């Protein structure tokens, strides 16, 4: 069943494949085959997609992928070695998954939201991120809903971004999905919503689960399409 955020035409939607099981939920990801065929226009059909993947020149977050239905989701980095291209998966302003071209330098890291914090064996602190990673990280200042900046080469955390008023965020769910703005009020116990102000001065309320912190103040730690960031 195709998702609305895939931006497929009617015929393409009828025959759209399902995503394989992966780190992202189905409603927030897109099969790799649709990126190659429908987004990049590098293949005309599923057979050509398989041929391209068999060359082992396509990587997601620095790992080679040959499963044509591998689920690719928000903030993932797509690298095509043969054409020397890099893209980050983002949402556009109407909440559709889109490819944002990035530099070689930026392709080495990604931002991921902290979903859970736990303790492993022998009291080792662990964080679980939105893209399915479990990472050992002793920094006690990192809390649930914060974001971490990940080095894709070694999987280690470079920095962290606090979920707090004044932080730049990307909305990744709800009716405002795809918008960016500044968190403008404190989270209060018992409430699961927070106010955000976008770059046009419009204030809106969204659920905390819909927020992904991507910067400090007006400084984003990743490049954004011009339509998302003044």
Coordinates of N, CA and C in Angstrom, one line a residue:
X1 N 0.9 -1.2 0.0 CA 0.0 0.0 0.0 C 0.9 1.2 0.0
X2 N 0.8 2.1 -1.0 CA 1.7 3.3 -1.1 C 1.3 4.3 0.0
X3 N 2.2 5.0 0.4 CA 2.0 6.1 1.4 C 1.8 7.4 0.7
X4 N 1.0 8.3 1.2 CA 0.8 9.6 0.6 C 2.1 10.4 0.5
X5 N 3.0 10.3 1.4 CA 4.2 11.1 1.3 C 5.2 10.6 0.3
X6 N 4.9 9.6 -0.5 CA 5.8 9.1 -1.6 C 5.7 9.9 -2.8
X7 N 4.6 10.7 -3.0 CA 4.4 11.5 -4.2 C 4.4 10.7 -5.5
X8 N 3.6 9.7 -5.5 CA 3.5 8.8 -6.7 C 2.2 9.2 -7.5
X9 N 2.3 9.0 -8.9 CA 1.1 9.2 -9.7 C 0.1 8.0 -9.4
X10 N -1.1 8.1 -10.0 CA -2.1 7.0 -9.7 C -1.6 5.7 -10.2
X11 N -1.0 5.5 -11.4 CA -0.6 4.2 -11.9 C 0.6 3.7 -11.1
X12 N 1.5 4.7 -10.7 CA 2.7 4.3 -10.0 C 2.3 3.8 -8.6
X13 N 1.2 4.4 -8.0 CA 0.8 4.0 -6.7 C 0.2 2.6 -6.6
X14 N -0.5 2.3 -7.7 CA -1.2 0.9 -7.8 C -0.1 -0.2 -7.6
X15 N 1.0 0.0 -8.3 CA 2.0 -1.1 -8.4 C 3.2 -0.8 -7.5
X16 N 3.0 0.1 -6.6 CA 4.2 0.5 -5.7 C 4.5 -0.7 -4.7
X17 N 5.8 -1.0 -4.5 CA 6.2 -2.1 -3.6 C 6.1 -1.6 -2.2
X18 N 6.1 -2.6 -1.3 CA 6.1 -2.3 0.1 C 7.6 -2.3 0.6
X19 N 7.8 -1.5 1.6 CA 9.2 -1.4 2.2 C 9.5 -2.7 2.9
X20 N 10.8 -3.1 2.9 CA 11.2 -4.2 3.7 C 11.3 -3.8 5.2
X21 N 11.3 -4.7 6.1 CA 11.5 -4.3 7.5 C 12.8 -3.7 7.7
X22 N 12.8 -2.6 8.4 CA 14.0 -1.8 8.6 C 13.9 -0.9 9.8
X23 N 14.9 0.0 9.9 CA 14.9 0.9 11.0 C 13.8 1.9 11.1
X24 N 13.1 2.2 10.0 CA 12.0 3.2 9.9 C 10.7 2.6 9.8
X25 N 9.7 3.3 10.3 CA 8.3 2.8 10.2 C 7.8 3.0 8.8
X26 N 6.9 2.2 8.3 CA 6.4 2.3 6.9 C 5.9 3.6 6.5
X27 N 5.1 4.3 7.5 CA 4.5 5.6 7.1 C 5.5 6.7 7.0
X28 N 6.8 6.5 7.5 CA 7.8 7.5 7.5 C 9.0 7.2 6.7
X29 N 8.8 6.2 5.7 CA 9.9 5.8 4.9 C 9.5 5.5 3.5
X30 N 10.4 5.2 2.6 CA 10.1 4.9 1.2 C 11.1 3.8 0.7
X31 N 10.6 2.9 -0.1 CA 11.5 1.8 -0.6 C 12.6 2.4 -1.4
X32 N 13.8 1.8 -1.3 CA 14.9 2.3 -2.1 C 14.6 2.3 -3.6
X33 N 13.9 1.3 -4.1 CA 13.6 1.2 -5.5 C 12.8 2.4 -6.0
X34 N 11.9 3.0 -5.2 CA 11.2 4.1 -5.6 C 12.0 5.4 -5.7
X35 N 13.1 5.4 -4.9 CA 14.0 6.6 -4.9 C 14.8 6.5 -6.2
X36 N 15.2 5.3 -6.6 CA 16.0 5.1 -7.8 C 15.2 5.4 -9.1
X37 N 14.0 4.8 -9.0 CA 13.1 4.9 -10.3 C 12.3 6.1 -10.3
X38 N 11.6 6.5 -9.3 CA 10.7 7.7 -9.3 C 11.3 9.0 -9.0
X39 N 12.2 9.0 -8.0 CA 12.8 10.3 -7.6 C 14.0 10.7 -8.4
X40 N 14.9 9.7 -8.6 CA 16.2 10.1 -9.4 C 16.0 9.8 -10.9
X41 N 15.0 9.0 -11.3 CA 14.8 8.7 -12.7 C 16.0 7.9 -13.3
X42 N 16.7 7.1 -12.5 CA 17.8 6.3 -13.0 C 17.5 5.0 -13.5
X43 N 16.2 4.6 -13.4 CA 15.7 3.3 -13.9 C 14.3 3.4 -14.4
X44 N 13.9 2.6 -15.4 CA 12.6 2.6 -15.9 C 11.7 1.6 -15.3
X45 N 12.3 0.5 -14.8 CA 11.5 -0.5 -14.2 C 12.2 -1.2 -13.1
X46 N 11.6 -2.2 -12.5 CA 12.2 -2.9 -11.3 C 13.4 -3.7 -11.7
X47 N 13.4 -4.3 -12.9 CA 14.6 -5.0 -13.4 C 15.8 -4.1 -13.4
X48 N 15.7 -2.9 -14.0 CA 16.8 -2.0 -14.0 C 17.2 -1.6 -12.6
X49 N 16.3 -1.4 -11.7 CA 16.7 -1.1 -10.4 C 17.5 -2.2 -9.8
X50 N 17.2 -3.4 -10.0 CA 18.0 -4.6 -9.5 C 19.4 -4.6 -10.1
X51 N 19.5 -4.2 -11.4 CA 20.8 -4.2 -12.0 C 21.7 -3.1 -11.4
X52 N 21.1 -2.0 -11.2 CA 21.8 -0.9 -10.5 C 22.3 -1.3 -9.2
X53 N 21.5 -1.9 -8.4 CA 21.8 -2.3 -7.0 C 22.9 -3.4 -7.0
X54 N 22.8 -4.2 -8.0 CA 23.8 -5.3 -8.1 C 25.2 -4.8 -8.3
X55 N 25.4 -3.6 -8.7 CA 26.7 -3.0 -8.9 C 27.3 -2.6 -7.5
X56 N 26.5 -2.6 -6.5 CA 27.0 -2.3 -5.1 C 27.6 -0.9 -5.0
X57 N 27.0 0.1 -5.7 CA 27.5 1.4 -5.7 C 26.6 2.4 -4.9
X58 N 25.5 1.8 -4.3 CA 24.6 2.7 -3.6 C 24.6 2.4 -2.1
X59 N 24.8 3.4 -1.3 CA 25.0 3.2 0.1 C 23.9 4.1 0.9
X60 N 23.4 3.5 2.0 CA 22.5 4.3 2.9 C 23.3 4.4 4.2
X61 N 23.5 5.6 4.6 CA 24.3 5.8 5.9 C 25.6 5.1 5.9
X62 N 26.3 5.1 4.7 CA 27.6 4.5 4.5 C 27.6 3.0 4.4
X63 N 26.4 2.4 4.4 CA 26.4 0.9 4.2 C 25.8 0.5 2.9
X64 N 26.5 -0.4 2.2 CA 26.0 -0.8 0.9 C 24.6 -1.5 1.0
X65 N 23.7 -1.2 0.1 CA 22.4 -1.8 0.2 C 22.1 -2.4 -1.2
X66 N 21.6 -3.7 -1.2 CA 21.2 -4.3 -2.4 C 19.8 -4.7 -2.4
X67 N 19.1 -4.6 -1.3 CA 17.7 -4.9 -1.2 C 16.9 -3.7 -1.8
X68 N 16.2 -4.0 -2.9 CA 15.5 -2.9 -3.6 C 14.4 -2.3 -2.8
X69 N 13.9 -3.0 -1.8 CA 12.8 -2.4 -1.0 C 13.2 -2.0 0.4
X70 N 14.5 -1.9 0.5 CA 15.0 -1.4 1.8 C 14.4 -0.1 2.2
X71 N 13.9 0.1 3.4 CA 13.2 1.3 3.8 C 14.2 2.4 4.1
X72 N 14.0 3.5 3.4 CA 14.9 4.7 3.6 C 14.0 5.8 4.2
X73 N 14.5 6.4 5.3 CA 13.6 7.4 6.0 C 14.3 8.7 6.3
X74 N 13.6 9.5 7.0 CA 14.0 10.9 7.3 C 15.4 11.0 7.9
X75 N 16.2 11.8 7.4 CA 17.6 12.1 7.8 C 18.6 11.1 7.2
X76 N 18.2 10.0 6.6 CA 19.1 9.0 6.0 C 19.9 9.7 4.9
X77 N 21.2 9.2 4.8 CA 22.0 9.8 3.7 C 22.2 8.7 2.6
X78 N 21.8 9.1 1.4 CA 22.0 8.2 0.2 C 23.2 8.7 -0.5
X79 N 24.1 7.7 -0.8 CA 25.3 8.0 -1.5 C 25.4 7.1 -2.7
X80 N 25.6 7.7 -3.9 CA 25.8 6.9 -5.1 C 27.2 7.1 -5.6
X81 N 28.0 6.0 -5.4 CA 29.5 6.1 -5.6 C 29.8 6.4 -7.1
X82 N 29.0 5.7 -8.0 CA 29.3 5.9 -9.4 C 29.2 7.3 -9.9
X83 N 28.2 8.0 -9.5 CA 27.9 9.4 -9.9 C 28.5 10.4 -9.0
X84 N 29.0 9.9 -7.8 CA 29.6 10.8 -6.8 C 28.5 11.8 -6.3
X85 N 27.3 11.3 -6.0 CA 26.2 12.2 -5.5 C 25.9 11.8 -4.1
X86 N 25.4 12.8 -3.3 CA 25.0 12.5 -2.0 C 23.7 13.2 -1.8
X87 N 22.7 12.6 -1.1 CA 21.4 13.2 -0.8 C 21.0 12.9 0.6
X88 N 20.3 13.8 1.2 CA 19.7 13.5 2.5 C 18.2 13.5 2.4
X89 N 17.5 12.5 3.0 CA 16.1 12.4 2.9 C 15.5 13.4 3.9
X90 N 14.6 14.3 3.4 CA 13.9 15.3 4.2 C 12.5 15.3 3.8
X91 N 11.7 16.1 4.5 CA 10.3 16.4 4.1 C 10.3 17.8 3.4
X92 N 9.5 17.9 2.4 CA 9.3 19.3 1.8 C 8.2 20.0 2.7
X93 N 7.8 21.2 2.3 CA 6.9 22.0 3.1 C 5.5 21.4 3.2
X94 N 5.1 20.5 2.3 CA 3.8 19.9 2.3 C 3.9 18.4 2.8
X95 N 5.0 18.1 3.5 CA 5.1 16.8 4.1 C 5.4 15.6 3.3
X96 N 5.9 15.8 2.0 CA 6.3 14.7 1.1 C 7.8 14.5 1.3
X97 N 8.2 13.2 1.3 CA 9.6 12.8 1.3 C 10.3 13.3 0.1
X98 N 11.5 13.9 0.3 CA 12.2 14.5 -0.8 C 13.7 14.3 -0.7
X99 N 14.4 14.4 -1.8 CA 15.9 14.3 -1.7 C 16.5 15.6 -1.8
X100 N 17.4 15.9 -0.8 CA 18.1 17.1 -0.7 C 19.6 16.9 -1.0
X101 N 20.1 17.4 -2.0 CA 21.5 17.2 -2.4 C 22.5 17.8 -1.4
X102 N 23.5 17.1 -0.9 CA 24.4 17.6 0.1 C 25.9 17.3 -0.4
X103 N 26.8 17.9 0.3 CA 28.2 17.8 0.0 C 28.8 16.5 0.5
X104 N 30.0 16.1 0.0 CA 30.7 15.0 0.5 C 30.9 15.1 2.0
X105 N 31.3 16.3 2.5 CA 31.6 16.5 3.9 C 30.3 16.3 4.7
X106 N 29.2 16.8 4.3 CA 27.9 16.6 5.1 C 27.4 15.2 5.0
X107 N 27.8 14.4 4.0 CA 27.3 13.1 3.9 C 27.9 12.2 5.0
X108 N 28.9 12.7 5.8 CA 29.5 11.9 6.8 C 28.8 11.9 8.1
X109 N 27.7 12.6 8.2 CA 27.0 12.7 9.5 C 25.5 12.8 9.3
X110 N 24.7 12.5 10.3 CA 23.3 12.6 10.3 C 22.8 13.0 11.7
X111 N 21.5 13.5 11.8 CA 20.9 13.8 13.1 C 19.8 12.8 13.3
X112 N 19.8 12.3 14.6 CA 18.8 11.3 14.9 C 18.2 11.7 16.3
X113 N 16.9 11.5 16.5 CA 16.2 11.8 17.7 C 16.4 10.7 18.8
X114 N 16.6 11.1 20.0 CA 16.7 10.1 21.1 C 15.3 9.7 21.6
X115 N 15.0 8.4 21.4 CA 13.6 8.0 21.8 C 13.6 7.4 23.2
X116 N 14.7 6.7 23.6 CA 14.7 6.1 24.9 C 16.1 6.2 25.5
X117 N 16.2 6.2 26.8 CA 17.5 6.1 27.5 C 17.4 5.0 28.5
X118 N 18.3 4.1 28.5 CA 18.3 3.0 29.4 C 19.7 2.6 29.9
X119 N 19.8 1.6 30.7 CA 21.0 1.2 31.3 C 21.3 -0.3 30.9
X120 N 22.4 -0.6 30.4 CA 22.8 -1.9 30.0 C 23.5 -2.7 31.1
X121 N 24.1 -3.7 30.7 CA 24.9 -4.6 31.7 C 26.0 -3.7 32.4
X122 N 26.1 -4.0 33.6 CA 27.1 -3.3 34.5 C 26.9 -1.8 34.5
X123 N 25.7 -1.4 34.3 CA 25.3 0.1 34.4 C 25.8 0.9 33.3
X124 N 26.0 0.3 32.1 CA 26.4 1.1 30.9 C 25.2 1.8 30.4
X125 N 25.4 3.2 30.2 CA 24.3 4.0 29.7 C 24.1 3.8 28.2
X126 N 22.8 3.6 27.8 CA 22.5 3.4 26.4 C 21.4 4.4 26.0
X127 N 21.5 4.8 24.7 CA 20.4 5.6 24.1 C 19.9 4.9 22.9
X128 N 18.6 4.9 22.7 CA 18.0 4.3 21.5 C 17.5 5.5 20.6
X129 N 17.9 5.5 19.3 CA 17.6 6.6 18.5 C 16.4 6.2 17.5
X130 N 16.0 7.2 16.8 CA 14.8 7.1 15.9 C 15.1 6.2 14.8
X131 N 16.3 6.1 14.4 CA 16.6 5.2 13.2 C 17.1 3.8 13.7
X132 N 16.7 3.4 14.9 CA 16.9 2.0 15.3 C 18.3 1.7 15.9
X133 N 19.1 2.7 16.2 CA 20.4 2.5 16.8 C 20.3 2.4 18.3
X134 N 21.2 1.6 18.9 CA 21.4 1.5 20.3 C 22.9 1.9 20.5
X135 N 23.1 3.0 21.2 CA 24.5 3.5 21.3 C 24.9 3.7 22.8
X136 N 26.1 3.3 23.1 CA 26.6 3.6 24.4 C 27.1 5.0 24.4
X137 N 26.6 5.8 25.4 CA 26.9 7.2 25.5 C 26.8 7.7 26.9
X138 N 27.9 8.0 27.6 CA 27.9 8.3 29.0 C 27.5 9.7 29.4
X139 N 27.2 10.6 28.3 CA 26.9 12.0 28.6 C 25.5 12.0 29.3
X140 N 25.5 12.4 30.6 CA 24.3 12.4 31.3 C 23.3 13.6 31.0
X141 N 23.8 14.6 30.2 CA 22.9 15.7 29.8 C 22.0 15.3 28.7
X142 N 22.2 14.2 28.0 CA 21.3 13.8 27.0 C 20.0 13.2 27.5
X143 N 18.9 13.7 27.1 CA 17.6 13.3 27.6 C 16.7 12.8 26.4
X144 N 15.6 12.1 26.7 CA 14.6 11.8 25.7 C 14.1 13.0 25.0
X145 N 14.0 12.9 23.7 CA 13.6 14.0 22.8 C 14.7 14.9 22.3
X146 N 15.9 14.8 23.0 CA 17.1 15.5 22.4 C 17.4 14.8 21.1
X147 N 18.4 15.5 20.4 CA 18.9 14.9 19.2 C 20.4 14.7 19.3
X148 N 20.9 13.7 18.6 CA 22.3 13.4 18.6 C 22.9 13.5 17.1
X149 N 24.1 14.1 17.0 CA 24.7 14.2 15.7 C 25.7 13.0 15.6
X150 N 25.4 12.1 14.6 CA 26.1 10.8 14.5 C 27.2 10.9 13.4
X151 N 28.3 10.3 13.7 CA 29.4 10.1 12.7 C 29.0 8.8 12.0
X152 N 28.7 8.8 10.7 CA 28.3 7.6 10.0 C 29.4 6.6 9.7
X153 N 30.6 7.1 9.8 CA 31.8 6.2 9.5 C 32.0 5.3 10.6
X154 N 31.8 5.7 11.9 CA 32.1 4.8 13.0 C 30.9 4.7 14.0
X155 N 29.8 5.4 13.7 CA 28.6 5.2 14.5 C 28.6 5.9 15.8
X156 N 29.6 6.7 16.0 CA 29.8 7.4 17.3 C 29.1 8.8 17.3
X157 N 28.8 9.3 18.5 CA 28.1 10.6 18.6 C 29.1 11.7 18.6
X158 N 28.9 12.7 17.8 CA 29.8 13.8 17.7 C 29.4 14.9 18.7
X159 N 28.1 15.2 18.7 CA 27.5 16.2 19.5 C 26.0 15.9 19.8
X160 N 25.4 16.7 20.7 CA 24.0 16.5 20.9 C 23.3 17.9 20.9
X161 N 22.0 17.9 20.6 CA 21.2 19.1 20.5 C 20.0 19.0 21.5
X162 N 19.9 19.9 22.4 CA 18.9 19.9 23.4 C 17.5 20.2 22.9
X163 N 16.5 19.5 23.4 CA 15.1 19.8 23.2 C 14.7 20.9 24.2
X164 N 14.7 22.1 23.8 CA 14.4 23.2 24.7 C 14.0 24.5 23.9
X165 N 13.3 25.4 24.6 CA 13.0 26.7 23.9 C 14.2 27.3 23.3
X166 N 14.1 27.8 22.1 CA 15.2 28.4 21.3 C 15.9 27.5 20.4
X167 N 15.5 26.2 20.4 CA 16.1 25.2 19.5 C 15.4 25.2 18.2
X168 N 16.2 25.0 17.1 CA 15.6 24.9 15.8 C 15.2 23.5 15.6
X169 N 14.0 23.3 15.0 CA 13.4 22.0 14.9 C 12.8 21.8 13.5
X170 N 12.7 20.5 13.1 CA 12.0 20.1 11.9 C 10.8 19.3 12.4
X171 N 9.6 19.6 11.8 CA 8.4 18.8 12.2 C 8.3 17.6 11.3
X172 N 8.3 16.4 12.0 CA 8.3 15.2 11.2 C 7.0 14.4 11.3
X173 N 6.0 15.0 11.8 CA 4.7 14.3 11.9 C 3.6 15.3 12.1
X174 N 2.3 14.9 11.9 CA 1.2 15.8 12.1 C 0.9 16.6 10.9
X175 N 0.0 17.5 11.1 CA -0.5 18.4 10.0 C 0.5 19.4 9.5
X176 N 1.5 19.7 10.4 CA 2.6 20.7 10.0 C 3.9 20.0 9.6
X177 N 3.8 18.7 9.2 CA 5.0 18.0 8.8 C 5.7 18.7 7.7
X178 N 7.0 18.8 7.8 CA 7.9 19.5 6.8 C 8.3 20.9 7.2
X179 N 7.6 21.5 8.1 CA 7.9 22.9 8.5 C 9.1 22.9 9.4
X180 N 9.8 24.0 9.4 CA 10.9 24.2 10.4 C 10.6 25.4 11.2
X181 N 11.1 25.5 12.4 CA 10.8 26.6 13.3 C 11.6 26.5 14.6
X182 N 11.3 27.5 15.5 CA 11.9 27.6 16.8 C 11.0 27.2 17.9
X183 N 11.4 26.3 18.8 CA 10.6 25.9 19.9 C 10.5 27.2 20.8
X184 N 9.2 27.6 21.2 CA 9.1 28.8 21.9 C 8.5 28.7 23.3
X185 N 8.2 27.5 23.8 CA 7.8 27.4 25.2 C 8.3 26.1 25.8
X186 N 8.3 26.1 27.1 CA 8.7 24.9 27.8 C 7.7 23.8 27.8
X187 N 8.2 22.6 27.8 CA 7.3 21.4 27.9 C 6.9 21.3 29.4
X188 N 5.6 21.2 29.6 CA 5.1 21.1 31.0 C 4.6 19.6 31.2
X189 N 4.8 19.1 32.4 CA 4.4 17.8 32.7 C 2.9 17.6 32.6
X190 N 2.5 16.5 32.0 CA 1.1 16.2 31.7 C 0.7 16.7 30.4
X191 N 1.4 17.5 29.7 CA 1.1 17.9 28.3 C 2.0 17.3 27.3
X192 N 1.5 16.9 26.2 CA 2.3 16.3 25.2 C 2.5 17.1 23.9
X193 N 2.1 18.4 24.1 CA 2.2 19.4 23.0 C 3.1 20.5 23.3
X194 N 3.6 21.2 22.3 CA 4.5 22.3 22.5 C 4.3 23.3 21.3
X195 N 4.6 24.6 21.6 CA 4.4 25.6 20.6 C 5.7 25.9 19.8
X196 N 5.6 26.1 18.5 CA 6.7 26.3 17.6 C 6.4 27.5 16.7
X197 N 7.4 28.3 16.4 CA 7.2 29.5 15.6 C 8.1 29.3 14.3
X198 N 7.4 29.4 13.1 CA 8.2 29.2 11.9 C 8.9 30.5 11.5
X199 N 9.6 30.4 10.3 CA 10.3 31.6 9.9 C 9.5 32.7 9.3
X200 N 8.2 32.4 9.1 CA 7.3 33.5 8.6 C 6.5 34.1 9.8
X201 N 6.8 33.7 11.0 CA 6.2 34.3 12.2 C 4.9 33.6 12.6
X202 N 4.6 32.5 11.9 CA 3.4 31.8 12.3 C 3.6 30.8 13.4
X203 N 2.8 30.9 14.4 CA 2.9 30.0 15.6 C 1.9 28.9 15.5
X204 N 2.3 27.7 15.8 CA 1.4 26.5 15.8 C 1.8 25.6 16.9
X205 N 0.8 24.7 17.3 CA 1.0 23.7 18.3 C 1.2 22.4 17.7
X206 N 2.1 21.6 18.2 CA 2.3 20.2 17.7 C 2.7 19.3 18.8
X207 N 2.5 18.0 18.6 CA 2.9 17.0 19.6 C 4.4 16.9 19.7
X208 N 4.9 16.7 20.9 CA 6.4 16.6 21.1 C 7.0 15.5 20.3
X209 N 6.2 14.4 20.0 CA 6.7 13.3 19.2 C 7.0 13.7 17.8
X210 N 6.4 14.8 17.4 CA 6.5 15.3 16.0 C 7.8 16.2 15.8
X211 N 8.5 16.4 16.8 CA 9.6 17.4 16.8 C 10.9 16.7 16.7
X212 N 11.8 17.1 15.8 CA 13.1 16.6 15.7 C 14.0 17.9 15.7
X213 N 14.8 18.0 16.8 CA 15.7 19.2 16.9 C 16.9 19.0 16.0
X214 N 17.1 20.1 15.2 CA 18.2 20.0 14.2 C 19.2 21.2 14.3
X215 N 19.0 22.0 15.3 CA 20.0 23.1 15.5 C 19.9 23.8 16.8
X216 N 20.8 24.8 17.0 CA 20.8 25.6 18.1 C 20.5 27.1 17.7
X217 N 19.4 27.7 18.2 CA 19.0 29.0 17.7 C 18.6 28.9 16.3
X218 N 19.0 29.8 15.5 CA 18.7 29.7 14.0 C 19.7 29.0 13.2
X219 N 20.7 28.4 13.9 CA 21.7 27.7 13.2 C 21.4 26.2 13.1
X220 N 21.2 25.7 11.8 CA 20.9 24.3 11.6 C 22.2 23.6 11.4
X221 N 22.3 22.4 12.0 CA 23.5 21.5 11.9 C 23.6 20.8 10.6
X222 N 22.5 20.9 9.8 CA 22.5 20.3 8.4 C 22.0 21.3 7.5
X223 N 22.3 21.2 6.2 CA 21.8 22.1 5.2 C 20.4 21.8 4.9
X224 N 19.6 22.8 4.6 CA 18.2 22.6 4.3 C 17.8 23.2 3.0
X225 N 16.8 22.7 2.3 CA 16.3 23.4 1.1 C 15.9 24.8 1.4
X226 N 16.1 25.7 0.4 CA 15.9 27.1 0.7 C 14.4 27.3 1.0
X227 N 13.5 26.5 0.5 CA 12.1 26.7 0.8 C 11.8 26.4 2.3
X228 N 12.7 25.6 3.0 CA 12.4 25.3 4.4 C 13.1 26.3 5.3
X229 N 14.1 27.0 4.8 CA 15.0 27.8 5.7 C 15.3 29.1 5.0
X230 N 14.9 30.2 5.6 CA 15.2 31.5 5.0 C 16.7 31.8 5.1

